[in-house]
Amino acid sequence: MKRTILYLLFFVSFIQIEAQEKEIISKTTSINTVESKLVVRPFSLKNGRKIRAQIFSYNKKTKIVALRKVDLKIINKELSEFSKEDKQFILEWVNLNKSFTSPKGRRYKEIIEDKYPNNNVFVGATSGFLEATGPISQLLSSEFRYITPANEFKQTHIHPEPGVWNWDFPDGWIEFAEKNNQLVRIHGPISPQCSKWAMNDERKPEELEQNLQEFMTALCRRYNGKKNVVWMDVVNETVNPDGTWKQAMPGITWEVPWEKMGYIKTPATFKHLGDSIPKYIVQAFQIANKEAPDIKLVLNQHLGMEESAWNKVKDMVLYLRSIGLRVDGIGWQAHIKLIKDDPSQWETNSVNTKELSELISWAHQNDLEFHVTENNIHVKPENENKVEEQAPIFSGIVKTLLEHRHTGVVTWNIWSIQNTDHTRARIPKVKIGLWNRQLEPTQSYYEVQKLLENPPVLPNEG
């Protein structure tokens, strides 16, 4: 009899545990899509410990994060216990689970398909984290013709050090794009945003070269032939505003450690290169040319319209082509800074618009597509809601692109979908997008929408 009772107690306990597990799974499914490869991930704590889990809930008042481990156990951690990268990941997850206000009028994607059937105008957006559900993902899939994953295709994520490979996140993006009939831009595989292993001051040139070759070869082979992968920003942020090459620097900082690989002599014809070009740039394009014949290859540049920097970029493109390498487009990041005394801030007069227009003309004259790749606006926190200052900047850039729509391909990618704090800035900043923090479309959204619906009339159309 006692044995029977023990068996019954054990059975009841088992049923209760199973019910709790099902409840956990049910609750989690309402937050994340379990079938998504991106739900479970490793989280790094400041004490060096790693936990493989998914976010279960977040309490904004107490800043407590509940993680559901792979064994279905729920553990609670304070937000301050996580690494800087994971803090940002968690906060982005919170944003994903807000509700949003659907804009009036037609979606950008619908307008593009209707008004620009010749595939000469593309509008895309970036998300730093992909989930199969949530308002940001809904906006991403409903509004934009293409998507640009922020960091998941970079060396620091996929192949941060010898023997380490991480494909879940980039593969998840491809699945997301295929599901939503969207195109993909592979962004910045070789860039200053690289792993701590690569930035280690003791790293030898031959180690960096091997890592670059392994990474670029594997990346290109994996995604070449995917019909929705259209562009790749092969190298990113190679030139400083004064026209010098971005270099390796001491310590772990925003640098280009690949520069340690050395330089290749260049002919005097390309005077803006000086007498050489970094070897890593040439190698990255050599590998992309060989292993990714189906993907359009772009050279992406940051900062503003500095003449010395763009002269070097132009000569870089022409040199690469002179040695038989394919370059299909140039990109400008377009992080616009509306901060007093910031030398790189965008002037809201016609000067920078004129320079941008001239740059697009040069690109099209040289059979290059022109891409605005990372457009957002940086402002001081107290100026976040001054939409009347922000909207003309977004619309001014889009208008300039549309004025060149008949001479070549132009693309515009919004980097910040909604307003968020700039977590890496030295001074407090807010990154401005097309939706505010409550995920309501702003004046900026509607001015761009109006432009897409009614593009500028060109002289030969009058």
Short mmCIF file of C-alpha atoms in Angstrom, two decimals:
data_model
loop_
_atom_site.label_atom_id
_atom_site.label_comp_id
_atom_site.label_asym_id
_atom_site.label_seq_id
_atom_site.Cartn_x
_atom_site.Cartn_y
_atom_site.Cartn_z
CA MET A 1 0.00 0.00 0.00
CA LYS A 2 2.77 2.43 0.96
CA ARG A 3 4.59 1.59 -2.26
CA THR A 4 1.42 2.31 -4.27
CA ILE A 5 1.01 5.69 -2.55
CA LEU A 6 4.65 6.57 -3.29
CA TYR A 7 4.13 5.67 -6.95
CA LEU A 8 1.01 7.85 -7.06
CA LEU A 9 2.83 10.78 -5.44
CA PHE A 10 5.67 10.41 -7.89
CA PHE A 11 3.24 10.26 -10.83
CA VAL A 12 1.33 13.36 -9.64
CA SER A 13 4.61 15.25 -9.16
CA PHE A 14 5.72 14.26 -12.65
CA ILE A 15 2.42 15.48 -14.13
CA GLN A 16 2.76 18.80 -12.25
CA ILE A 17 6.33 19.31 -13.50
CA GLU A 18 5.27 18.45 -17.05
CA ALA A 19 2.37 20.94 -16.80
CA GLN A 20 4.74 23.65 -15.53
CA GLU A 21 7.10 23.00 -18.43
CA LYS A 22 4.22 23.22 -20.91
CA GLU A 23 3.10 26.48 -19.31
CA ILE A 24 6.62 27.88 -19.62
CA ILE A 25 6.79 26.85 -23.27
CA SER A 26 3.35 28.34 -23.91
CA LYS A 27 4.26 31.64 -22.28
CA THR A 28 7.56 31.78 -24.08
CA THR A 29 5.90 31.06 -27.40
CA SER A 30 3.75 34.15 -26.92
CA ILE A 31 6.95 36.19 -26.67
CA ASN A 32 9.23 34.40 -29.10
CA THR A 33 8.72 31.91 -31.89
CA VAL A 34 10.20 28.65 -30.62
CA GLU A 35 10.94 27.38 -34.11
CA SER A 36 13.22 30.34 -34.79
CA LYS A 37 16.91 29.48 -34.68
CA LEU A 38 17.57 32.81 -32.99
CA VAL A 39 15.56 32.28 -29.83
CA VAL A 40 18.14 30.35 -27.80
CA ARG A 41 21.55 31.99 -27.56
CA PRO A 42 24.54 32.25 -25.21
CA PHE A 43 24.50 35.14 -22.73
CA SER A 44 27.76 36.39 -21.22
CA LEU A 45 27.87 37.62 -17.63
CA LYS A 46 30.45 40.04 -16.25
CA ASN A 47 31.90 37.30 -14.05
CA GLY A 48 32.89 35.38 -17.18
CA ARG A 49 30.14 32.78 -16.93
CA LYS A 50 28.07 31.94 -20.00
CA ILE A 51 24.44 30.81 -20.02
CA ARG A 52 22.69 29.31 -23.02
CA ALA A 53 19.08 30.42 -22.74
CA GLN A 54 16.33 32.62 -24.10
CA ILE A 55 14.78 35.74 -22.61
CA PHE A 56 11.57 34.92 -20.75
CA SER A 57 10.61 38.31 -19.36
CA TYR A 58 12.02 41.68 -18.33
CA ASN A 59 10.84 43.87 -15.44
CA LYS A 60 11.50 47.51 -16.31
CA LYS A 61 11.10 48.70 -12.70
CA THR A 62 13.51 46.25 -11.08
CA LYS A 63 15.63 45.68 -14.23
CA ILE A 64 15.43 41.93 -13.61
CA VAL A 65 15.84 39.65 -16.62
CA ALA A 66 14.30 36.18 -16.47
CA LEU A 67 16.09 33.65 -18.64
CA ARG A 68 14.62 30.28 -19.59
CA LYS A 69 17.47 27.78 -19.86
CA VAL A 70 17.47 24.87 -22.28
CA ASP A 71 16.52 22.54 -19.40
CA LEU A 72 13.35 24.67 -18.87
CA LYS A 73 14.61 26.20 -15.63
CA ILE A 74 13.92 29.89 -15.10
CA ILE A 75 16.76 31.96 -13.63
CA ASN A 76 16.64 35.65 -12.72
CA LYS A 77 19.53 38.03 -13.31
CA GLU A 78 19.92 41.77 -12.90
CA LEU A 79 20.53 43.66 -16.14
CA SER A 80 23.79 45.01 -14.71
CA GLU A 81 25.18 41.45 -14.50
CA PHE A 82 25.32 41.07 -18.28
CA SER A 83 28.06 42.06 -20.70
CA LYS A 84 27.64 45.33 -22.60
CA GLU A 85 26.70 43.54 -25.82
CA ASP A 86 24.08 41.40 -24.10
CA LYS A 87 22.57 44.42 -22.32
CA GLN A 88 21.98 45.96 -25.74
CA PHE A 89 20.58 42.65 -27.01
CA ILE A 90 18.11 42.48 -24.10
CA LEU A 91 16.96 46.08 -24.54
CA GLU A 92 16.41 45.48 -28.24
CA TRP A 93 14.38 42.39 -27.35
CA VAL A 94 12.22 44.61 -25.11
CA ASN A 95 11.65 46.98 -28.04
CA LEU A 96 10.65 44.05 -30.22
CA ASN A 97 7.78 43.24 -27.90
CA LYS A 98 6.14 46.65 -27.85
CA SER A 99 3.03 47.40 -29.85
CA PHE A 100 3.24 49.83 -32.77
CA THR A 101 1.03 52.24 -34.66
CA SER A 102 0.51 51.32 -38.30
CA PRO A 103 1.21 54.32 -40.57
CA LYS A 104 -1.45 55.87 -42.76
CA GLY A 105 -1.18 55.45 -46.51
CA ARG A 106 0.68 52.79 -48.44
CA ARG A 107 3.69 50.91 -47.08
CA TYR A 108 7.10 51.81 -48.52
CA LYS A 109 7.49 48.35 -50.06
CA GLU A 110 4.14 48.63 -51.84
CA ILE A 111 5.01 52.07 -53.21
CA ILE A 112 8.39 50.88 -54.50
CA GLU A 113 6.87 47.89 -56.31
CA ASP A 114 4.23 50.13 -57.91
CA LYS A 115 6.19 53.29 -58.74
CA TYR A 116 9.63 51.89 -59.57
CA PRO A 117 9.12 48.67 -61.57
CA ASN A 118 12.55 48.88 -63.24
CA ASN A 119 14.38 47.83 -60.06
CA ASN A 120 16.31 51.09 -59.96
CA VAL A 121 15.09 52.26 -56.53
CA PHE A 122 15.28 50.20 -53.34
CA VAL A 123 14.37 51.11 -49.75
CA GLY A 124 15.58 48.95 -46.87
CA ALA A 125 16.13 48.93 -43.13
CA THR A 126 18.38 47.49 -40.46
CA SER A 127 17.70 45.64 -37.25
CA GLY A 128 20.39 44.74 -34.76
CA PHE A 129 18.52 41.64 -33.65
CA LEU A 130 16.13 39.37 -35.47
CA GLU A 131 13.07 37.70 -33.98
CA ALA A 132 10.31 35.97 -35.92
CA THR A 133 7.66 37.93 -34.01
CA GLY A 134 7.40 41.42 -32.56
CA PRO A 135 6.58 44.87 -33.94
CA ILE A 136 10.09 45.68 -35.22
CA SER A 137 10.11 42.52 -37.28
CA GLN A 138 6.58 43.25 -38.50
CA LEU A 139 7.69 46.71 -39.58
CA LEU A 140 10.78 45.27 -41.21
CA SER A 141 8.80 42.74 -43.24
CA SER A 142 5.86 44.97 -44.18
CA GLU A 143 7.65 48.24 -44.99
CA PHE A 144 10.96 47.43 -46.62
CA ARG A 145 12.05 45.79 -49.86
CA TYR A 146 15.37 44.70 -48.41
CA ILE A 147 16.99 44.15 -45.02
CA THR A 148 20.49 44.88 -43.77
CA PRO A 149 21.47 42.87 -40.69
CA ALA A 150 23.54 45.21 -38.51
CA ASN A 151 26.27 42.92 -37.19
CA GLU A 152 25.42 39.26 -37.71
CA PHE A 153 27.47 38.87 -40.91
CA LYS A 154 30.62 40.47 -39.52
CA GLN A 155 33.83 38.66 -38.61
CA THR A 156 33.29 39.36 -34.92
CA HIS A 157 30.13 37.25 -34.97
CA ILE A 158 30.76 34.50 -37.53
CA HIS A 159 34.49 33.70 -37.19
CA PRO A 160 35.89 35.68 -34.24
CA GLU A 161 38.92 33.43 -33.76
CA PRO A 162 40.48 30.26 -35.16
CA GLY A 163 38.22 27.23 -34.92
CA VAL A 164 35.09 29.20 -33.94
CA TRP A 165 32.14 29.50 -36.35
CA ASN A 166 28.64 30.89 -35.67
CA TRP A 167 26.11 30.63 -38.50
CA ASP A 168 22.76 30.51 -36.66
CA PHE A 169 22.04 34.24 -36.73
CA PRO A 170 23.02 34.92 -40.37
CA ASP A 171 21.19 31.79 -41.52
CA GLY A 172 18.15 32.99 -39.57
CA TRP A 173 18.22 36.29 -41.47
CA ILE A 174 18.23 34.45 -44.80
CA GLU A 175 15.22 32.38 -43.69
CA PHE A 176 13.44 35.55 -42.55
CA ALA A 177 14.06 37.25 -45.90
CA GLU A 178 12.93 34.22 -47.90
CA LYS A 179 9.75 33.96 -45.82
CA ASN A 180 8.92 37.64 -46.39
CA ASN A 181 10.07 37.87 -50.03
CA GLN A 182 12.80 40.38 -49.20
CA LEU A 183 16.31 41.01 -50.46
CA VAL A 184 19.38 40.96 -48.23
CA ARG A 185 22.46 43.16 -48.03
CA ILE A 186 25.36 41.43 -46.27
CA HIS A 187 26.87 44.28 -44.30
CA GLY A 188 30.47 44.96 -43.33
CA PRO A 189 32.13 41.54 -43.11
CA ILE A 190 35.57 43.20 -43.06
CA SER A 191 35.39 46.35 -40.97
CA PRO A 192 36.59 48.00 -37.73
CA GLN A 193 33.85 46.10 -35.92
CA CYS A 194 35.91 42.95 -35.53
CA SER A 195 36.69 40.53 -32.72
CA LYS A 196 38.89 41.15 -29.69
CA TRP A 197 41.06 38.29 -30.93
CA ALA A 198 41.73 40.22 -34.15
CA MET A 199 42.39 43.48 -32.28
CA ASN A 200 44.88 41.90 -29.86
CA ASP A 201 48.13 43.87 -30.18
CA GLU A 202 50.13 40.62 -30.24
CA ARG A 203 48.27 39.34 -33.28
CA LYS A 204 50.65 38.63 -36.18
CA PRO A 205 49.93 39.67 -39.79
CA GLU A 206 49.88 36.06 -41.01
CA GLU A 207 47.30 35.14 -38.33
CA LEU A 208 45.03 37.98 -39.43
CA GLU A 209 45.47 37.08 -43.08
CA GLN A 210 44.52 33.46 -42.44
CA ASN A 211 41.43 34.48 -40.44
CA LEU A 212 40.33 36.93 -43.15
CA GLN A 213 40.80 34.36 -45.90
CA GLU A 214 38.97 31.62 -43.98
CA PHE A 215 36.11 33.92 -43.04
CA MET A 216 35.56 35.61 -46.42
CA THR A 217 35.84 32.33 -48.32
CA ALA A 218 33.34 30.53 -46.07
CA LEU A 219 30.94 33.51 -46.04
CA CYS A 220 30.90 33.89 -49.82
CA ARG A 221 30.55 30.17 -50.49
CA ARG A 222 27.70 29.84 -48.00
CA TYR A 223 25.53 32.66 -49.37
CA ASN A 224 26.47 32.94 -53.04
CA GLY A 225 23.61 31.54 -55.09
CA LYS A 226 20.97 32.48 -52.51
CA LYS A 227 18.52 34.29 -54.77
CA ASN A 228 17.57 36.88 -52.16
CA VAL A 229 21.17 37.83 -51.27
CA VAL A 230 21.82 40.72 -53.66
CA TRP A 231 24.56 42.92 -52.16
CA MET A 232 27.60 42.65 -49.95
CA ASP A 233 29.44 45.59 -48.37
CA VAL A 234 32.79 43.83 -48.79
CA VAL A 235 34.86 46.34 -46.81
CA ASN A 236 33.60 49.06 -44.52
CA GLU A 237 35.18 52.26 -43.12
CA THR A 238 38.59 52.10 -44.79
CA VAL A 239 39.41 55.82 -45.10
CA ASN A 240 39.67 58.63 -42.52
CA PRO A 241 38.10 62.08 -43.19
CA ASP A 242 41.53 63.55 -44.03
CA GLY A 243 42.08 60.96 -46.74
CA THR A 244 44.49 58.74 -44.81
CA TRP A 245 43.98 55.00 -44.46
CA LYS A 246 42.21 53.79 -41.33
CA GLN A 247 44.85 51.88 -39.38
CA ALA A 248 45.49 49.36 -36.64
CA MET A 249 45.76 51.01 -33.22
CA PRO A 250 47.04 49.95 -29.79
CA GLY A 251 44.56 48.30 -27.44
CA ILE A 252 41.01 47.13 -28.07
CA THR A 253 39.34 50.04 -29.82
CA TRP A 254 37.58 51.06 -33.05
CA GLU A 255 40.39 50.16 -35.41
CA VAL A 256 41.26 48.16 -38.52
CA PRO A 257 43.68 45.45 -37.36
CA TRP A 258 43.68 44.01 -40.90
CA GLU A 259 45.94 46.91 -41.87
CA LYS A 260 48.79 44.98 -40.19
CA MET A 261 48.72 42.64 -43.20
CA GLY A 262 50.68 45.29 -45.08
CA TYR A 263 50.35 47.29 -48.29
CA ILE A 264 50.49 46.70 -52.04
CA LYS A 265 52.26 49.21 -54.29
CA THR A 266 49.99 51.11 -56.69
CA PRO A 267 50.76 53.01 -59.92
CA ALA A 268 51.19 56.79 -59.83
CA THR A 269 48.05 57.04 -61.97
CA PHE A 270 45.99 56.67 -58.82
CA LYS A 271 47.48 59.68 -57.07
CA HIS A 272 44.96 59.80 -54.23
CA LEU A 273 46.08 56.37 -53.03
CA GLY A 274 49.55 57.76 -52.35
CA ASP A 275 51.70 54.90 -53.52
CA SER A 276 49.94 51.91 -51.97
CA ILE A 277 46.69 50.29 -50.88
CA PRO A 278 46.10 48.07 -47.82
CA LYS A 279 46.50 44.41 -48.70
CA TYR A 280 43.37 43.39 -46.79
CA ILE A 281 41.13 45.45 -49.10
CA VAL A 282 42.52 43.79 -52.22
CA GLN A 283 42.33 40.31 -50.69
CA ALA A 284 38.73 40.79 -49.53
CA PHE A 285 37.66 41.77 -53.04
CA GLN A 286 39.72 38.99 -54.63
CA ILE A 287 37.94 36.39 -52.52
CA ALA A 288 34.52 37.97 -53.07
CA ASN A 289 35.13 38.09 -56.84
CA LYS A 290 36.09 34.43 -56.93
CA GLU A 291 33.62 32.96 -54.45
CA ALA A 292 30.57 35.25 -54.81
CA PRO A 293 29.99 35.80 -58.54
CA ASP A 294 26.22 36.15 -57.98
CA ILE A 295 26.43 38.89 -55.33
CA LYS A 296 26.91 42.59 -56.12
CA LEU A 297 30.03 43.88 -54.37
CA VAL A 298 29.98 47.28 -52.66
CA LEU A 299 32.67 49.42 -51.04
CA ASN A 300 31.13 51.22 -48.05
CA GLN A 301 32.41 54.54 -46.62
CA HIS A 302 31.48 56.45 -43.45
CA LEU A 303 31.63 60.11 -42.28
CA GLY A 304 30.39 63.00 -44.45
CA MET A 305 31.20 64.44 -47.86
CA GLU A 306 34.90 65.09 -47.18
CA GLU A 307 36.57 65.59 -50.57
CA SER A 308 39.90 64.06 -49.56
CA ALA A 309 38.23 60.88 -48.30
CA TRP A 310 36.01 60.40 -51.35
CA ASN A 311 38.88 61.08 -53.75
CA LYS A 312 40.68 58.15 -52.16
CA VAL A 313 37.55 55.98 -52.33
CA LYS A 314 37.14 56.81 -56.03
CA ASP A 315 40.76 55.94 -56.81
CA MET A 316 40.39 52.76 -54.74
CA VAL A 317 37.48 51.62 -56.92
CA LEU A 318 39.30 52.50 -60.13
CA TYR A 319 42.47 50.72 -58.99
CA LEU A 320 40.61 47.54 -58.00
CA ARG A 321 38.96 47.50 -61.41
CA SER A 322 42.31 48.11 -63.12
CA ILE A 323 43.65 44.85 -61.68
CA GLY A 324 40.62 42.94 -62.91
CA LEU A 325 38.42 42.99 -59.81
CA ARG A 326 34.69 43.63 -59.93
CA VAL A 327 33.24 46.48 -57.86
CA ASP A 328 29.52 47.04 -58.43
CA GLY A 329 28.74 49.95 -56.16
CA ILE A 330 29.82 52.44 -53.54
CA GLY A 331 28.01 53.10 -50.29
CA TRP A 332 27.77 56.06 -47.95
CA GLN A 333 26.72 55.33 -44.37
CA ALA A 334 24.97 58.68 -43.74
CA HIS A 335 25.04 58.80 -39.95
CA ILE A 336 24.08 62.47 -39.71
CA LYS A 337 25.12 64.32 -36.56
CA LEU A 338 23.02 67.31 -35.53
CA ILE A 339 25.22 68.22 -32.58
CA LYS A 340 26.73 71.66 -32.10
CA ASP A 341 30.47 71.96 -32.77
CA ASP A 342 30.60 68.50 -34.31
CA PRO A 343 32.66 68.96 -37.51
CA SER A 344 30.91 66.08 -39.26
CA GLN A 345 27.39 67.42 -38.76
CA TRP A 346 25.15 67.69 -41.76
CA GLU A 347 24.39 71.21 -42.87
CA THR A 348 20.70 71.62 -43.61
CA ASN A 349 21.44 73.91 -46.56
CA SER A 350 22.13 72.80 -50.13
CA VAL A 351 25.90 72.37 -49.79
CA ASN A 352 26.01 68.74 -48.74
CA THR A 353 23.04 67.86 -50.91
CA LYS A 354 24.95 69.24 -53.90
CA GLU A 355 28.06 67.24 -52.98
CA LEU A 356 25.98 64.10 -52.51
CA SER A 357 24.39 64.62 -55.91
CA GLU A 358 27.81 65.01 -57.55
CA LEU A 359 29.02 61.81 -55.88
CA ILE A 360 25.99 59.86 -57.15
CA SER A 361 26.61 61.25 -60.65
CA TRP A 362 30.25 60.09 -60.52
CA ALA A 363 29.12 56.63 -59.42
CA HIS A 364 26.59 56.24 -62.22
CA GLN A 365 29.01 57.63 -64.82
CA ASN A 366 31.41 54.87 -63.77
CA ASP A 367 28.76 52.15 -63.94
CA LEU A 368 28.44 51.90 -60.16
CA GLU A 369 25.29 51.62 -58.10
CA PHE A 370 24.97 54.19 -55.32
CA HIS A 371 23.85 53.10 -51.86
CA VAL A 372 22.96 55.08 -48.75
CA THR A 373 23.62 52.25 -46.34
CA GLU A 374 23.12 53.33 -42.71
CA ASN A 375 21.07 56.51 -42.56
CA ASN A 376 20.04 57.85 -39.16
CA ILE A 377 20.45 61.11 -37.26
CA HIS A 378 22.35 61.63 -34.00
CA VAL A 379 21.02 64.34 -31.68
CA LYS A 380 21.39 65.43 -28.08
CA PRO A 381 18.73 63.85 -25.82
CA GLU A 382 16.93 67.16 -25.33
CA ASN A 383 16.47 67.49 -29.11
CA GLU A 384 14.99 64.04 -29.69
CA ASN A 385 11.49 65.31 -30.45
CA LYS A 386 12.51 68.17 -32.78
CA VAL A 387 11.13 66.29 -35.75
CA GLU A 388 10.82 69.49 -37.77
CA GLU A 389 14.66 69.60 -37.88
CA GLN A 390 15.05 65.90 -38.61
CA ALA A 391 12.47 65.27 -41.32
CA PRO A 392 14.06 67.60 -43.94
CA ILE A 393 17.35 65.71 -43.60
CA PHE A 394 15.85 62.29 -44.29
CA SER A 395 13.67 63.64 -47.11
CA GLY A 396 16.56 65.70 -48.54
CA ILE A 397 18.73 62.60 -48.90
CA VAL A 398 15.90 60.54 -50.41
CA LYS A 399 14.99 63.36 -52.83
CA THR A 400 18.61 63.57 -54.00
CA LEU A 401 18.68 59.82 -54.61
CA LEU A 402 15.41 59.90 -56.54
CA GLU A 403 16.74 62.66 -58.78
CA HIS A 404 19.27 60.11 -60.06
CA ARG A 405 16.89 57.17 -60.44
CA HIS A 406 17.06 57.14 -64.26
CA THR A 407 20.85 57.07 -64.54
CA GLY A 408 21.51 54.06 -62.33
CA VAL A 409 20.49 52.11 -59.24
CA VAL A 410 19.99 54.05 -56.00
CA THR A 411 19.20 52.53 -52.61
CA TRP A 412 18.33 54.01 -49.22
CA ASN A 413 18.67 52.03 -46.01
CA ILE A 414 17.42 53.37 -42.68
CA TRP A 415 19.73 52.27 -39.86
CA SER A 416 17.50 53.12 -36.88
CA ILE A 417 13.90 52.07 -37.35
CA GLN A 418 12.90 53.82 -34.11
CA ASN A 419 14.53 56.33 -31.78
CA THR A 420 16.99 54.69 -29.37
CA ASP A 421 19.79 55.77 -27.06
CA HIS A 422 23.27 55.68 -28.56
CA THR A 423 24.91 53.28 -26.10
CA ARG A 424 28.45 53.59 -27.49
CA ALA A 425 28.67 57.38 -27.65
CA ARG A 426 31.17 59.31 -25.52
CA ILE A 427 28.49 61.90 -24.78
CA PRO A 428 24.74 61.23 -24.41
CA LYS A 429 23.12 60.91 -27.84
CA VAL A 430 19.92 59.60 -29.34
CA LYS A 431 19.77 57.82 -32.70
CA ILE A 432 16.76 59.07 -34.64
CA GLY A 433 14.74 56.84 -36.94
CA LEU A 434 11.34 57.00 -38.63
CA TRP A 435 9.34 55.83 -35.60
CA ASN A 436 9.52 57.32 -32.10
CA ARG A 437 10.10 55.32 -28.92
CA GLN A 438 6.39 54.47 -28.74
CA LEU A 439 6.69 53.04 -32.27
CA GLU A 440 4.52 55.77 -33.76
CA PRO A 441 5.48 56.94 -37.29
CA THR A 442 6.91 60.45 -37.20
CA GLN A 443 6.85 63.36 -39.63
CA SER A 444 10.08 61.96 -41.09
CA TYR A 445 8.28 58.76 -42.09
CA TYR A 446 5.48 60.63 -43.83
CA GLU A 447 7.77 63.04 -45.69
CA VAL A 448 9.71 60.12 -47.15
CA GLN A 449 6.43 58.37 -47.96
CA LYS A 450 5.21 61.46 -49.81
CA LEU A 451 8.45 61.67 -51.79
CA LEU A 452 8.27 58.03 -52.83
CA GLU A 453 4.66 58.48 -53.95
CA ASN A 454 5.50 61.73 -55.80
CA PRO A 455 9.16 61.63 -56.87
CA PRO A 456 10.79 64.78 -58.26
CA VAL A 457 10.02 65.36 -61.92
CA LEU A 458 13.20 65.18 -63.97
CA PRO A 459 13.93 67.52 -66.92
CA ASN A 460 13.35 64.83 -69.55
CA GLU A 461 10.02 63.96 -67.92
CA GLY A 462 8.63 67.48 -67.97
#
